[in-house]
Each structure stands twice: as C-alpha cells, then as structure tokens.
C-alpha cells in the first residue's frame, strides 16, 4: 500500500466529515491495526479484508481460540499471533502492541473483531495522532449524545462505569468502554495490560491519565446486532466496576477510604452531639442509637487513617517504579 496516498485519504475524510479546515497535511506514517480475537471465525475474515483498505498492517492476536479464527485471519492477509491458551484481552493487546512496534508502526489502532466497529472510520481515529494533536484517541459512541441505538440497560451501566473510570483516571471520557482507539506507538510502555477481561479499557484510560497523555475523543458508530459476546452485560459491567474500584483502592485511597471514613466519622459525631443535647435536657440515651454512633466514629476513623496510610504506601510504590 502506498502510505502517502493512504494518509492523504485519511486527511480528506476528516475535513469532509468533521469540517475542520485546520488539519494540516499529514506526513506518511505506518498505521497498524491490532485485532484481539477469541473464537471469531464468523467475522474475522471480513473484518481483516475491510481493515486492510485503511491501514498498512493488520495484526490478529488469536487468544486461545478453539475454532478456525487464526487460519481464516491468516488467509485473509493478517499477521497472526496465536496464544495457545486464553490469556484475556489485556494480554492479547500487549502481544499486539509489541508486534506492531516490531513492524515499525507509528500509529496503533485497536478494534473489536466481531464487526461492531467500522474499519472505514480508522482514518478518523488515527488523524489526531498523525496530526500531532494527541497521543491517544478514544472512539466514542456518545460524544454528541446522538447514539440512540444503545439499549437503556447498557446506557445506565455505561454511565456508572464512565463515572468510576473518570474518577480513577482523572479524565472526562464519554465512552470509557470503547475498544476502538488509536495510540502513538511511542506510548506502548505506558500501559500495564494486566486486566484479563473487558476491564482493560478502563485500565488503559487510568494508565493514560496518570501518565499525562494528550487524549482526544472522536465520534464513532457501533453495530449492536453483531455483538457475539458470551458474557452477559451485567456480568461484564460488574467485573469492570470491581476492577476499577480495586484500582482506586490502591491508586486513590483517599477517595476510596478517607473521604467515606470522614463522612462516617462526622455522622457519628453529629449523632453524639445530638444525644448529648438530649441527655442534658433530661432525656435518656437509647442503647441502639448510642452503639451505632460509636460504630460510625470507630469505623470512620479507621477508614480515614487506612486511606492516609495507603496513600503514602502507593506514593512510595510509584516513586520506586519510576526509578
């Protein structure tokens, strides 16, 4: 593929669809798409063939599939890497990012392999990286609040996950669970790739936020009629939420422990002041409410001190990792 022709096409798409006259001519860069795949033999061939029109390389990481995913992807023209056992999306992305760097990628684009994402939007996703205005681009279904195809139960769950992810990462992302993203290849060592399930999307945002990457969001479309996930949305959402909360517990313990602890402690002190006022006015102290007051104060104090201690420990751990 002639890279200069490809890049001029991507710039043209951005100008026509977003009406942005400020985008300058892009220098030729290698765009490599990474497709993590697990039992996607039905869709992987067509996805690879379509994707090849908009990039220089397509890497399929077959994460322990029991079907013909690897064979079909290879026949369609992808670079295929096979995990003998299923290791999870985080490990698949780690393998894919390393392989993309080995192929000389300047821009790494990640997409789902089930056909939900439209490969024709790759130039739009990659443009801010090529233009030098971002180091990570997040494809968002909700950037202009126009996505009416998302089922209501998904949107409610999405809102909860977005709030938790943004609190953990310090970002303001409208679609924290998007798998359609672009990265400057130089950022590959920023990410931990530890999450085994779909929580990797939130983990990568947390890593990007803490590393101070320049992040932009670009509007994308998503098809829900091809969702082949074997995990129920509730199970998926709870799994991601638990991971995010665990991450907050270690990286932002003041939010996780100290703030709730102070709130409990203040609630207990307020109850105590009210009980003392009642007592001095000639009233009596009820055993139940008094014990609840003491419990609030003790637990609140313990949580507040635990948060402060963990905050100190995590700060030391981060400084050690930096060294």
PDB file of C-alpha atoms in Angstrom:
ATOM      1  CA  UNK A   1       0.000   0.000   0.000  1.00  0.00           C
ATOM      2  CA  UNK A   2       1.284   3.477  -0.844  1.00  0.00           C
ATOM      3  CA  UNK A   3       1.396   5.209   2.527  1.00  0.00           C
ATOM      4  CA  UNK A   4       1.338   8.764   1.155  1.00  0.00           C
ATOM      5  CA  UNK A   5      -1.864   8.060  -0.744  1.00  0.00           C
ATOM      6  CA  UNK A   6      -3.402   6.470   2.364  1.00  0.00           C
ATOM      7  CA  UNK A   7      -2.560   9.440   4.564  1.00  0.00           C
ATOM      8  CA  UNK A   8      -3.973  11.974   2.115  1.00  0.00           C
ATOM      9  CA  UNK A   9      -7.194   9.955   2.050  1.00  0.00           C
ATOM     10  CA  UNK A  10      -7.425   9.952   5.846  1.00  0.00           C
ATOM     11  CA  UNK A  11      -6.914  13.707   5.985  1.00  0.00           C
ATOM     12  CA  UNK A  12      -9.606  14.206   3.357  1.00  0.00           C
ATOM     13  CA  UNK A  13     -12.108  12.138   5.376  1.00  0.00           C
ATOM     14  CA  UNK A  14     -11.508  14.249   8.480  1.00  0.00           C
ATOM     15  CA  UNK A  15     -12.012  17.506   6.591  1.00  0.00           C
ATOM     16  CA  UNK A  16     -15.180  16.348   4.878  1.00  0.00           C
ATOM     17  CA  UNK A  17     -16.878  14.660   7.835  1.00  0.00           C
ATOM     18  CA  UNK A  18     -15.839  16.991  10.646  1.00  0.00           C
ATOM     19  CA  UNK A  19     -15.492  20.195   8.643  1.00  0.00           C
ATOM     20  CA  UNK A  20     -12.127  21.003  10.270  1.00  0.00           C
ATOM     21  CA  UNK A  21     -10.087  23.224   7.944  1.00  0.00           C
ATOM     22  CA  UNK A  22      -7.269  23.447  10.479  1.00  0.00           C
ATOM     23  CA  UNK A  23      -5.904  19.965   9.935  1.00  0.00           C
ATOM     24  CA  UNK A  24      -2.573  20.256   8.181  1.00  0.00           C
ATOM     25  CA  UNK A  25      -1.119  17.857   5.671  1.00  0.00           C
ATOM     26  CA  UNK A  26      -0.054  14.675   7.378  1.00  0.00           C
ATOM     27  CA  UNK A  27       3.371  13.137   6.958  1.00  0.00           C
ATOM     28  CA  UNK A  28       3.443   9.479   5.899  1.00  0.00           C
ATOM     29  CA  UNK A  29       3.113   7.185   8.903  1.00  0.00           C
ATOM     30  CA  UNK A  30       2.656   3.469   9.359  1.00  0.00           C
ATOM     31  CA  UNK A  31      -0.792   2.606  10.739  1.00  0.00           C
ATOM     32  CA  UNK A  32      -1.087  -0.870  12.194  1.00  0.00           C
ATOM     33  CA  UNK A  33      -4.390  -2.265  13.442  1.00  0.00           C
ATOM     34  CA  UNK A  34      -4.443  -4.784  16.304  1.00  0.00           C
ATOM     35  CA  UNK A  35      -7.430  -7.130  16.491  1.00  0.00           C
ATOM     36  CA  UNK A  36      -7.653  -9.265  19.659  1.00  0.00           C
ATOM     37  CA  UNK A  37      -9.790 -12.275  18.788  1.00  0.00           C
ATOM     38  CA  UNK A  38     -11.325 -15.218  20.612  1.00  0.00           C
ATOM     39  CA  UNK A  39     -13.489 -17.637  18.619  1.00  0.00           C
ATOM     40  CA  UNK A  40     -14.327 -15.083  15.921  1.00  0.00           C
ATOM     41  CA  UNK A  41     -14.178 -17.321  12.831  1.00  0.00           C
ATOM     42  CA  UNK A  42     -17.528 -15.974  11.591  1.00  0.00           C
ATOM     43  CA  UNK A  43     -16.438 -12.343  11.377  1.00  0.00           C
ATOM     44  CA  UNK A  44     -12.645 -12.221  11.398  1.00  0.00           C
ATOM     45  CA  UNK A  45     -12.094 -12.777   7.672  1.00  0.00           C
ATOM     46  CA  UNK A  46     -14.322  -9.937   6.505  1.00  0.00           C
ATOM     47  CA  UNK A  47     -13.008  -7.620   9.232  1.00  0.00           C
ATOM     48  CA  UNK A  48      -9.403  -8.218   8.155  1.00  0.00           C
ATOM     49  CA  UNK A  49     -10.206  -7.715   4.469  1.00  0.00           C
ATOM     50  CA  UNK A  50     -12.071  -4.454   5.143  1.00  0.00           C
ATOM     51  CA  UNK A  51      -9.471  -3.180   7.593  1.00  0.00           C
ATOM     52  CA  UNK A  52      -6.602  -3.685   5.135  1.00  0.00           C
ATOM     53  CA  UNK A  53      -8.030  -0.881   2.975  1.00  0.00           C
ATOM     54  CA  UNK A  54      -7.367   1.691   5.713  1.00  0.00           C
ATOM     55  CA  UNK A  55      -4.019   0.711   7.214  1.00  0.00           C
ATOM     56  CA  UNK A  56      -0.583  -0.705   6.434  1.00  0.00           C
ATOM     57  CA  UNK A  57      -0.679  -3.823   8.613  1.00  0.00           C
ATOM     58  CA  UNK A  58      -3.346  -5.885  10.355  1.00  0.00           C
ATOM     59  CA  UNK A  59      -2.334  -7.989  13.357  1.00  0.00           C
ATOM     60  CA  UNK A  60      -4.740 -10.592  14.695  1.00  0.00           C
ATOM     61  CA  UNK A  61      -3.923 -11.977  18.132  1.00  0.00           C
ATOM     62  CA  UNK A  62      -5.782 -15.268  18.439  1.00  0.00           C
ATOM     63  CA  UNK A  63      -6.193 -15.580  22.189  1.00  0.00           C
ATOM     64  CA  UNK A  64      -6.580 -19.347  22.559  1.00  0.00           C
ATOM     65  CA  UNK A  65      -9.490 -19.816  20.138  1.00  0.00           C
ATOM     66  CA  UNK A  66     -10.899 -23.313  19.668  1.00  0.00           C
ATOM     67  CA  UNK A  67     -12.232 -22.541  16.168  1.00  0.00           C
ATOM     68  CA  UNK A  68     -10.640 -21.502  12.860  1.00  0.00           C
ATOM     69  CA  UNK A  69     -10.052 -17.851  13.797  1.00  0.00           C
ATOM     70  CA  UNK A  70      -6.281 -17.974  13.210  1.00  0.00           C
ATOM     71  CA  UNK A  71      -6.470 -19.869   9.912  1.00  0.00           C
ATOM     72  CA  UNK A  72      -9.125 -17.586   8.422  1.00  0.00           C
ATOM     73  CA  UNK A  73      -7.336 -14.414   9.564  1.00  0.00           C
ATOM     74  CA  UNK A  74      -4.081 -15.659   8.052  1.00  0.00           C
ATOM     75  CA  UNK A  75      -5.783 -16.482   4.767  1.00  0.00           C
ATOM     76  CA  UNK A  76      -7.341 -13.005   4.713  1.00  0.00           C
ATOM     77  CA  UNK A  77      -3.863 -11.481   4.870  1.00  0.00           C
ATOM     78  CA  UNK A  78      -3.340 -10.640   8.535  1.00  0.00           C
ATOM     79  CA  UNK A  79      -0.213 -11.131  10.593  1.00  0.00           C
ATOM     80  CA  UNK A  80      -1.434 -13.765  13.058  1.00  0.00           C
ATOM     81  CA  UNK A  81      -0.060 -14.442  16.534  1.00  0.00           C
ATOM     82  CA  UNK A  82      -1.557 -17.332  18.486  1.00  0.00           C
ATOM     83  CA  UNK A  83      -1.810 -17.679  22.254  1.00  0.00           C
ATOM     84  CA  UNK A  84      -2.052 -21.384  22.958  1.00  0.00           C
ATOM     85  CA  UNK A  85      -4.250 -20.682  25.990  1.00  0.00           C
ATOM     86  CA  UNK A  86      -6.776 -17.915  26.554  1.00  0.00           C
ATOM     87  CA  UNK A  87      -4.996 -15.150  28.490  1.00  0.00           C
ATOM     88  CA  UNK A  88      -7.547 -12.361  28.242  1.00  0.00           C
ATOM     89  CA  UNK A  89      -7.834  -9.171  26.222  1.00  0.00           C
ATOM     90  CA  UNK A  90      -5.134  -7.345  28.181  1.00  0.00           C
ATOM     91  CA  UNK A  91      -2.521  -9.964  27.317  1.00  0.00           C
ATOM     92  CA  UNK A  92      -3.721 -10.046  23.703  1.00  0.00           C
ATOM     93  CA  UNK A  93      -3.312  -6.285  23.393  1.00  0.00           C
ATOM     94  CA  UNK A  94       0.143  -6.438  24.983  1.00  0.00           C
ATOM     95  CA  UNK A  95       1.194  -9.016  22.402  1.00  0.00           C
ATOM     96  CA  UNK A  96      -0.359  -6.965  19.618  1.00  0.00           C
ATOM     97  CA  UNK A  97       1.303  -3.702  20.667  1.00  0.00           C
ATOM     98  CA  UNK A  98       4.720  -5.366  20.768  1.00  0.00           C
ATOM     99  CA  UNK A  99       4.190  -6.937  17.350  1.00  0.00           C
ATOM    100  CA  UNK A 100       3.008  -3.604  15.925  1.00  0.00           C
ATOM    101  CA  UNK A 101       6.154  -1.885  17.185  1.00  0.00           C
ATOM    102  CA  UNK A 102       8.261  -4.645  15.617  1.00  0.00           C
ATOM    103  CA  UNK A 103       6.529  -3.954  12.288  1.00  0.00           C
ATOM    104  CA  UNK A 104       7.500  -0.296  12.516  1.00  0.00           C
ATOM    105  CA  UNK A 105       4.111   1.125  13.463  1.00  0.00           C
ATOM    106  CA  UNK A 106       3.837   4.843  14.136  1.00  0.00           C
ATOM    107  CA  UNK A 107       0.138   4.612  14.981  1.00  0.00           C
ATOM    108  CA  UNK A 108      -1.505   1.599  16.631  1.00  0.00           C
ATOM    109  CA  UNK A 109      -5.262   1.244  16.246  1.00  0.00           C
ATOM    110  CA  UNK A 110      -7.283  -1.261  18.287  1.00  0.00           C
ATOM    111  CA  UNK A 111     -10.657  -2.604  17.185  1.00  0.00           C
ATOM    112  CA  UNK A 112     -13.034  -5.364  18.238  1.00  0.00           C
ATOM    113  CA  UNK A 113     -13.060  -8.430  15.996  1.00  0.00           C
ATOM    114  CA  UNK A 114     -16.792  -9.105  15.994  1.00  0.00           C
ATOM    115  CA  UNK A 115     -17.771  -6.484  13.435  1.00  0.00           C
ATOM    116  CA  UNK A 116     -19.161  -3.858  15.810  1.00  0.00           C
ATOM    117  CA  UNK A 117     -16.692  -1.243  14.587  1.00  0.00           C
ATOM    118  CA  UNK A 118     -16.498   0.179  11.083  1.00  0.00           C
ATOM    119  CA  UNK A 119     -12.968  -0.041   9.603  1.00  0.00           C
ATOM    120  CA  UNK A 120     -13.787   2.935   7.369  1.00  0.00           C
ATOM    121  CA  UNK A 121     -13.527   5.111  10.497  1.00  0.00           C
ATOM    122  CA  UNK A 122      -9.855   4.192  11.051  1.00  0.00           C
ATOM    123  CA  UNK A 123      -8.553   7.347   9.276  1.00  0.00           C
ATOM    124  CA  UNK A 124     -10.745   9.491  11.531  1.00  0.00           C
ATOM    125  CA  UNK A 125      -9.474   7.742  14.658  1.00  0.00           C
ATOM    126  CA  UNK A 126      -5.835   7.939  13.576  1.00  0.00           C
ATOM    127  CA  UNK A 127      -5.874  11.557  12.345  1.00  0.00           C
ATOM    128  CA  UNK A 128      -5.223  13.313  15.707  1.00  0.00           C
ATOM    129  CA  UNK A 129      -2.184  11.065  16.265  1.00  0.00           C
ATOM    130  CA  UNK A 130      -0.842  11.737  12.778  1.00  0.00           C
ATOM    131  CA  UNK A 131      -1.538  15.446  13.143  1.00  0.00           C
ATOM    132  CA  UNK A 132       0.357  15.543  16.432  1.00  0.00           C
ATOM    133  CA  UNK A 133      -2.567  16.871  18.481  1.00  0.00           C
ATOM    134  CA  UNK A 134      -2.992  13.721  20.593  1.00  0.00           C
ATOM    135  CA  UNK A 135      -1.121  10.658  21.800  1.00  0.00           C
ATOM    136  CA  UNK A 136      -4.262   8.611  22.393  1.00  0.00           C
ATOM    137  CA  UNK A 137      -7.653   8.808  20.698  1.00  0.00           C
ATOM    138  CA  UNK A 138     -10.790   7.271  22.168  1.00  0.00           C
ATOM    139  CA  UNK A 139     -13.636   6.384  19.841  1.00  0.00           C
ATOM    140  CA  UNK A 140     -16.887   7.448  21.491  1.00  0.00           C
ATOM    141  CA  UNK A 141     -20.471   6.432  20.805  1.00  0.00           C
ATOM    142  CA  UNK A 142     -21.774   9.264  22.971  1.00  0.00           C
ATOM    143  CA  UNK A 143     -19.621  12.270  22.116  1.00  0.00           C
ATOM    144  CA  UNK A 144     -22.545  14.210  20.630  1.00  0.00           C
ATOM    145  CA  UNK A 145     -25.193  12.272  22.619  1.00  0.00           C
ATOM    146  CA  UNK A 146     -26.706  11.056  19.346  1.00  0.00           C
ATOM    147  CA  UNK A 147     -26.400   7.313  19.811  1.00  0.00           C
ATOM    148  CA  UNK A 148     -30.000   6.167  20.138  1.00  0.00           C
ATOM    149  CA  UNK A 149     -29.244   2.539  19.355  1.00  0.00           C
ATOM    150  CA  UNK A 150     -27.734   1.731  22.738  1.00  0.00           C
ATOM    151  CA  UNK A 151     -30.198  -0.286  24.852  1.00  0.00           C
ATOM    152  CA  UNK A 152     -31.238   1.589  28.004  1.00  0.00           C
ATOM    153  CA  UNK A 153     -29.783  -1.009  30.380  1.00  0.00           C
ATOM    154  CA  UNK A 154     -26.424  -0.689  28.626  1.00  0.00           C
ATOM    155  CA  UNK A 155     -26.535   3.104  28.867  1.00  0.00           C
ATOM    156  CA  UNK A 156     -27.250   3.043  32.615  1.00  0.00           C
ATOM    157  CA  UNK A 157     -24.403   0.616  33.200  1.00  0.00           C
ATOM    158  CA  UNK A 158     -22.173   2.641  30.894  1.00  0.00           C
ATOM    159  CA  UNK A 159     -22.831   5.797  32.896  1.00  0.00           C
ATOM    160  CA  UNK A 160     -21.789   4.064  36.125  1.00  0.00           C
ATOM    161  CA  UNK A 161     -18.610   2.694  34.544  1.00  0.00           C
ATOM    162  CA  UNK A 162     -17.783   6.052  32.935  1.00  0.00           C
ATOM    163  CA  UNK A 163     -18.127   7.815  36.295  1.00  0.00           C
ATOM    164  CA  UNK A 164     -15.932   5.288  38.122  1.00  0.00           C
ATOM    165  CA  UNK A 165     -13.326   5.235  35.336  1.00  0.00           C
ATOM    166  CA  UNK A 166     -13.139   9.017  35.131  1.00  0.00           C
ATOM    167  CA  UNK A 167     -12.778   9.297  38.902  1.00  0.00           C
ATOM    168  CA  UNK A 168      -9.931   6.771  38.762  1.00  0.00           C
ATOM    169  CA  UNK A 169      -8.161   8.255  35.752  1.00  0.00           C
ATOM    170  CA  UNK A 170      -8.792  11.948  36.308  1.00  0.00           C
ATOM    171  CA  UNK A 171     -10.166  12.224  32.769  1.00  0.00           C
ATOM    172  CA  UNK A 172     -13.507  13.276  31.297  1.00  0.00           C
ATOM    173  CA  UNK A 173     -14.226  10.452  28.865  1.00  0.00           C
ATOM    174  CA  UNK A 174     -17.712   9.968  27.420  1.00  0.00           C
ATOM    175  CA  UNK A 175     -17.223   6.290  26.448  1.00  0.00           C
ATOM    176  CA  UNK A 176     -14.838   4.506  28.789  1.00  0.00           C
ATOM    177  CA  UNK A 177     -15.606   1.028  27.418  1.00  0.00           C
ATOM    178  CA  UNK A 178     -14.767   1.704  23.784  1.00  0.00           C
ATOM    179  CA  UNK A 179     -12.441  -0.815  22.161  1.00  0.00           C
ATOM    180  CA  UNK A 180     -11.929   1.385  19.087  1.00  0.00           C
ATOM    181  CA  UNK A 181      -8.883   3.521  19.865  1.00  0.00           C
ATOM    182  CA  UNK A 182      -5.672   4.869  18.387  1.00  0.00           C
ATOM    183  CA  UNK A 183      -2.304   5.294  20.068  1.00  0.00           C
ATOM    184  CA  UNK A 184       1.015   6.814  19.190  1.00  0.00           C
ATOM    185  CA  UNK A 185       3.343   3.799  19.104  1.00  0.00           C
ATOM    186  CA  UNK A 186       5.689   5.599  21.493  1.00  0.00           C
ATOM    187  CA  UNK A 187       3.092   5.191  24.290  1.00  0.00           C
ATOM    188  CA  UNK A 188       3.117   1.371  24.295  1.00  0.00           C
ATOM    189  CA  UNK A 189       5.183   1.143  27.506  1.00  0.00           C
ATOM    190  CA  UNK A 190       2.723   3.381  29.394  1.00  0.00           C
ATOM    191  CA  UNK A 191       0.146   0.614  29.720  1.00  0.00           C
ATOM    192  CA  UNK A 192       0.160  -2.246  32.232  1.00  0.00           C
ATOM    193  CA  UNK A 193      -2.026  -4.666  30.234  1.00  0.00           C
ATOM    194  CA  UNK A 194      -2.857  -6.533  33.447  1.00  0.00           C
ATOM    195  CA  UNK A 195      -6.649  -6.715  33.228  1.00  0.00           C
ATOM    196  CA  UNK A 196      -7.706 -10.100  31.878  1.00  0.00           C
ATOM    197  CA  UNK A 197     -11.259  -9.280  30.812  1.00  0.00           C
ATOM    198  CA  UNK A 198     -13.005  -6.300  29.278  1.00  0.00           C
ATOM    199  CA  UNK A 199     -11.790  -4.142  32.168  1.00  0.00           C
ATOM    200  CA  UNK A 200      -8.674  -3.478  30.098  1.00  0.00           C
ATOM    201  CA  UNK A 201     -10.452  -0.500  28.505  1.00  0.00           C
ATOM    202  CA  UNK A 202     -10.776   1.264  31.877  1.00  0.00           C
ATOM    203  CA  UNK A 203      -7.273   0.229  32.932  1.00  0.00           C
ATOM    204  CA  UNK A 204      -5.731   1.767  29.814  1.00  0.00           C
ATOM    205  CA  UNK A 205      -7.544   5.043  30.448  1.00  0.00           C
ATOM    206  CA  UNK A 206      -6.285   5.050  34.030  1.00  0.00           C
ATOM    207  CA  UNK A 207      -2.719   4.479  32.818  1.00  0.00           C
ATOM    208  CA  UNK A 208      -3.056   7.180  30.153  1.00  0.00           C
ATOM    209  CA  UNK A 209      -4.463   9.665  32.652  1.00  0.00           C
ATOM    210  CA  UNK A 210      -1.703   9.080  35.199  1.00  0.00           C
ATOM    211  CA  UNK A 211       0.964   9.355  32.514  1.00  0.00           C
ATOM    212  CA  UNK A 212      -0.405  12.683  31.307  1.00  0.00           C
ATOM    213  CA  UNK A 213      -1.031  11.581  27.726  1.00  0.00           C
ATOM    214  CA  UNK A 214      -2.824  14.021  25.455  1.00  0.00           C
ATOM    215  CA  UNK A 215      -6.177  12.361  24.801  1.00  0.00           C
ATOM    216  CA  UNK A 216      -8.917  13.231  22.334  1.00  0.00           C
ATOM    217  CA  UNK A 217     -12.265  11.655  21.632  1.00  0.00           C
ATOM    218  CA  UNK A 218     -13.648  11.082  18.140  1.00  0.00           C
ATOM    219  CA  UNK A 219     -17.231  10.136  17.412  1.00  0.00           C
ATOM    220  CA  UNK A 220     -17.775   6.607  16.062  1.00  0.00           C
ATOM    221  CA  UNK A 221     -20.695   4.376  15.218  1.00  0.00           C
ATOM    222  CA  UNK A 222     -21.285   0.898  16.641  1.00  0.00           C
ATOM    223  CA  UNK A 223     -23.394  -2.052  15.483  1.00  0.00           C
ATOM    224  CA  UNK A 224     -25.125  -3.967  18.268  1.00  0.00           C
ATOM    225  CA  UNK A 225     -26.726  -6.570  16.036  1.00  0.00           C
ATOM    226  CA  UNK A 226     -23.387  -8.382  15.682  1.00  0.00           C
ATOM    227  CA  UNK A 227     -22.456  -8.485  19.363  1.00  0.00           C
ATOM    228  CA  UNK A 228     -21.131 -12.018  19.822  1.00  0.00           C
ATOM    229  CA  UNK A 229     -20.019 -11.701  23.419  1.00  0.00           C
ATOM    230  CA  UNK A 230     -20.637 -14.767  25.571  1.00  0.00           C
ATOM    231  CA  UNK A 231     -20.576 -12.623  28.732  1.00  0.00           C
ATOM    232  CA  UNK A 232     -23.824 -11.025  29.879  1.00  0.00           C
ATOM    233  CA  UNK A 233     -23.803  -7.198  30.079  1.00  0.00           C
ATOM    234  CA  UNK A 234     -24.436  -7.363  33.845  1.00  0.00           C
ATOM    235  CA  UNK A 235     -21.533  -9.748  34.421  1.00  0.00           C
ATOM    236  CA  UNK A 236     -19.326  -7.626  32.206  1.00  0.00           C
ATOM    237  CA  UNK A 237     -20.301  -4.399  33.964  1.00  0.00           C
ATOM    238  CA  UNK A 238     -19.807  -5.774  37.461  1.00  0.00           C
ATOM    239  CA  UNK A 239     -16.428  -7.213  36.513  1.00  0.00           C
ATOM    240  CA  UNK A 240     -15.227  -3.883  35.144  1.00  0.00           C
ATOM    241  CA  UNK A 241     -16.599  -1.962  38.137  1.00  0.00           C
ATOM    242  CA  UNK A 242     -14.848  -4.260  40.625  1.00  0.00           C
ATOM    243  CA  UNK A 243     -11.538  -3.825  38.784  1.00  0.00           C
ATOM    244  CA  UNK A 244     -11.899  -0.042  38.709  1.00  0.00           C
ATOM    245  CA  UNK A 245     -12.726   0.086  42.415  1.00  0.00           C
ATOM    246  CA  UNK A 246      -9.705  -2.085  43.217  1.00  0.00           C
ATOM    247  CA  UNK A 247      -7.553   0.262  41.152  1.00  0.00           C
ATOM    248  CA  UNK A 248      -8.957   3.257  43.006  1.00  0.00           C
ATOM    249  CA  UNK A 249      -8.322   1.452  46.284  1.00  0.00           C
ATOM    250  CA  UNK A 250      -4.605   1.348  45.569  1.00  0.00           C
ATOM    251  CA  UNK A 251      -4.051   4.460  43.458  1.00  0.00           C
ATOM    252  CA  UNK A 252      -6.579   6.832  45.042  1.00  0.00           C
ATOM    253  CA  UNK A 253      -7.181   5.501  48.564  1.00  0.00           C
ATOM    254  CA  UNK A 254      -8.106   8.963  49.813  1.00  0.00           C
ATOM    255  CA  UNK A 255     -11.246   8.745  47.653  1.00  0.00           C
ATOM    256  CA  UNK A 256     -11.881   5.104  48.476  1.00  0.00           C
ATOM    257  CA  UNK A 257     -11.288   5.152  52.245  1.00  0.00           C
ATOM    258  CA  UNK A 258     -10.542   8.572  53.695  1.00  0.00           C
ATOM    259  CA  UNK A 259     -13.468  10.548  52.236  1.00  0.00           C
ATOM    260  CA  UNK A 260     -16.114   7.926  53.178  1.00  0.00           C
ATOM    261  CA  UNK A 261     -14.384   7.459  56.540  1.00  0.00           C
ATOM    262  CA  UNK A 262     -14.522  11.158  57.339  1.00  0.00           C
ATOM    263  CA  UNK A 263     -18.173  11.206  56.304  1.00  0.00           C
ATOM    264  CA  UNK A 264     -18.968   8.309  58.661  1.00  0.00           C
ATOM    265  CA  UNK A 265     -16.985   9.875  61.469  1.00  0.00           C
ATOM    266  CA  UNK A 266     -18.697  13.235  61.088  1.00  0.00           C
ATOM    267  CA  UNK A 267     -22.059  11.469  61.007  1.00  0.00           C
ATOM    268  CA  UNK A 268     -21.184   9.732  64.287  1.00  0.00           C
ATOM    269  CA  UNK A 269     -20.040  12.984  65.886  1.00  0.00           C
ATOM    270  CA  UNK A 270     -23.262  14.693  64.808  1.00  0.00           C
ATOM    271  CA  UNK A 271     -25.275  11.876  66.378  1.00  0.00           C
ATOM    272  CA  UNK A 272     -23.146  12.165  69.521  1.00  0.00           C
ATOM    273  CA  UNK A 273     -23.761  15.891  69.807  1.00  0.00           C
ATOM    274  CA  UNK A 274     -27.489  15.319  69.369  1.00  0.00           C
ATOM    275  CA  UNK A 275     -27.505  12.582  72.039  1.00  0.00           C
ATOM    276  CA  UNK A 276     -25.595  14.763  74.491  1.00  0.00           C
ATOM    277  CA  UNK A 277     -28.035  17.617  73.944  1.00  0.00           C
ATOM    278  CA  UNK A 278     -30.925  15.235  74.613  1.00  0.00           C
ATOM    279  CA  UNK A 279     -29.176  13.857  77.714  1.00  0.00           C
ATOM    280  CA  UNK A 280     -28.524  17.309  79.248  1.00  0.00           C
ATOM    281  CA  UNK A 281     -32.122  18.268  78.547  1.00  0.00           C
ATOM    282  CA  UNK A 282     -33.192  15.438  80.838  1.00  0.00           C
ATOM    283  CA  UNK A 283     -33.674  12.723  78.244  1.00  0.00           C
ATOM    284  CA  UNK A 284     -32.172   9.259  78.213  1.00  0.00           C
ATOM    285  CA  UNK A 285     -29.744   7.514  75.905  1.00  0.00           C
ATOM    286  CA  UNK A 286     -31.066   4.616  73.850  1.00  0.00           C
ATOM    287  CA  UNK A 287     -28.667   1.683  73.663  1.00  0.00           C
ATOM    288  CA  UNK A 288     -29.101   1.002  69.922  1.00  0.00           C
ATOM    289  CA  UNK A 289     -28.536   4.521  68.564  1.00  0.00           C
ATOM    290  CA  UNK A 290     -25.657   5.063  71.001  1.00  0.00           C
ATOM    291  CA  UNK A 291     -23.858   1.924  69.819  1.00  0.00           C
ATOM    292  CA  UNK A 292     -24.468   2.964  66.194  1.00  0.00           C
ATOM    293  CA  UNK A 293     -22.903   6.346  66.938  1.00  0.00           C
ATOM    294  CA  UNK A 294     -19.808   4.689  68.443  1.00  0.00           C
ATOM    295  CA  UNK A 295     -19.609   2.278  65.482  1.00  0.00           C
ATOM    296  CA  UNK A 296     -19.723   5.157  62.991  1.00  0.00           C
ATOM    297  CA  UNK A 297     -16.955   7.034  64.780  1.00  0.00           C
ATOM    298  CA  UNK A 298     -14.697   3.974  65.162  1.00  0.00           C
ATOM    299  CA  UNK A 299     -15.160   2.696  61.606  1.00  0.00           C
ATOM    300  CA  UNK A 300     -14.908   6.203  60.138  1.00  0.00           C
ATOM    301  CA  UNK A 301     -11.676   6.898  61.975  1.00  0.00           C
ATOM    302  CA  UNK A 302     -10.239   3.532  60.921  1.00  0.00           C
ATOM    303  CA  UNK A 303     -11.141   4.098  57.253  1.00  0.00           C
ATOM    304  CA  UNK A 304      -9.743   7.627  57.231  1.00  0.00           C
ATOM    305  CA  UNK A 305      -6.428   6.519  58.724  1.00  0.00           C
ATOM    306  CA  UNK A 306      -6.279   3.494  56.402  1.00  0.00           C
ATOM    307  CA  UNK A 307      -6.748   5.755  53.372  1.00  0.00           C
ATOM    308  CA  UNK A 308      -3.961   8.075  54.506  1.00  0.00           C
ATOM    309  CA  UNK A 309      -1.636   5.115  55.134  1.00  0.00           C
ATOM    310  CA  UNK A 310      -2.387   3.503  51.759  1.00  0.00           C
ATOM    311  CA  UNK A 311      -1.927   6.858  50.031  1.00  0.00           C
ATOM    312  CA  UNK A 312       1.581   7.080  51.489  1.00  0.00           C
ATOM    313  CA  UNK A 313       2.357   3.474  50.500  1.00  0.00           C
ATOM    314  CA  UNK A 314       1.094   3.931  46.923  1.00  0.00           C
ATOM    315  CA  UNK A 315       3.112   7.146  46.553  1.00  0.00           C
ATOM    316  CA  UNK A 316       6.256   5.291  47.624  1.00  0.00           C
ATOM    317  CA  UNK A 317       5.437   2.422  45.246  1.00  0.00           C
ATOM    318  CA  UNK A 318       5.005   4.818  42.309  1.00  0.00           C
ATOM    319  CA  UNK A 319       8.297   6.552  43.075  1.00  0.00           C
ATOM    320  CA  UNK A 320      10.013   3.157  43.262  1.00  0.00           C
ATOM    321  CA  UNK A 321       8.546   2.114  39.881  1.00  0.00           C
ATOM    322  CA  UNK A 322       9.686   5.412  38.370  1.00  0.00           C
ATOM    323  CA  UNK A 323      13.240   4.715  39.479  1.00  0.00           C
TER     324      UNK A 323
END
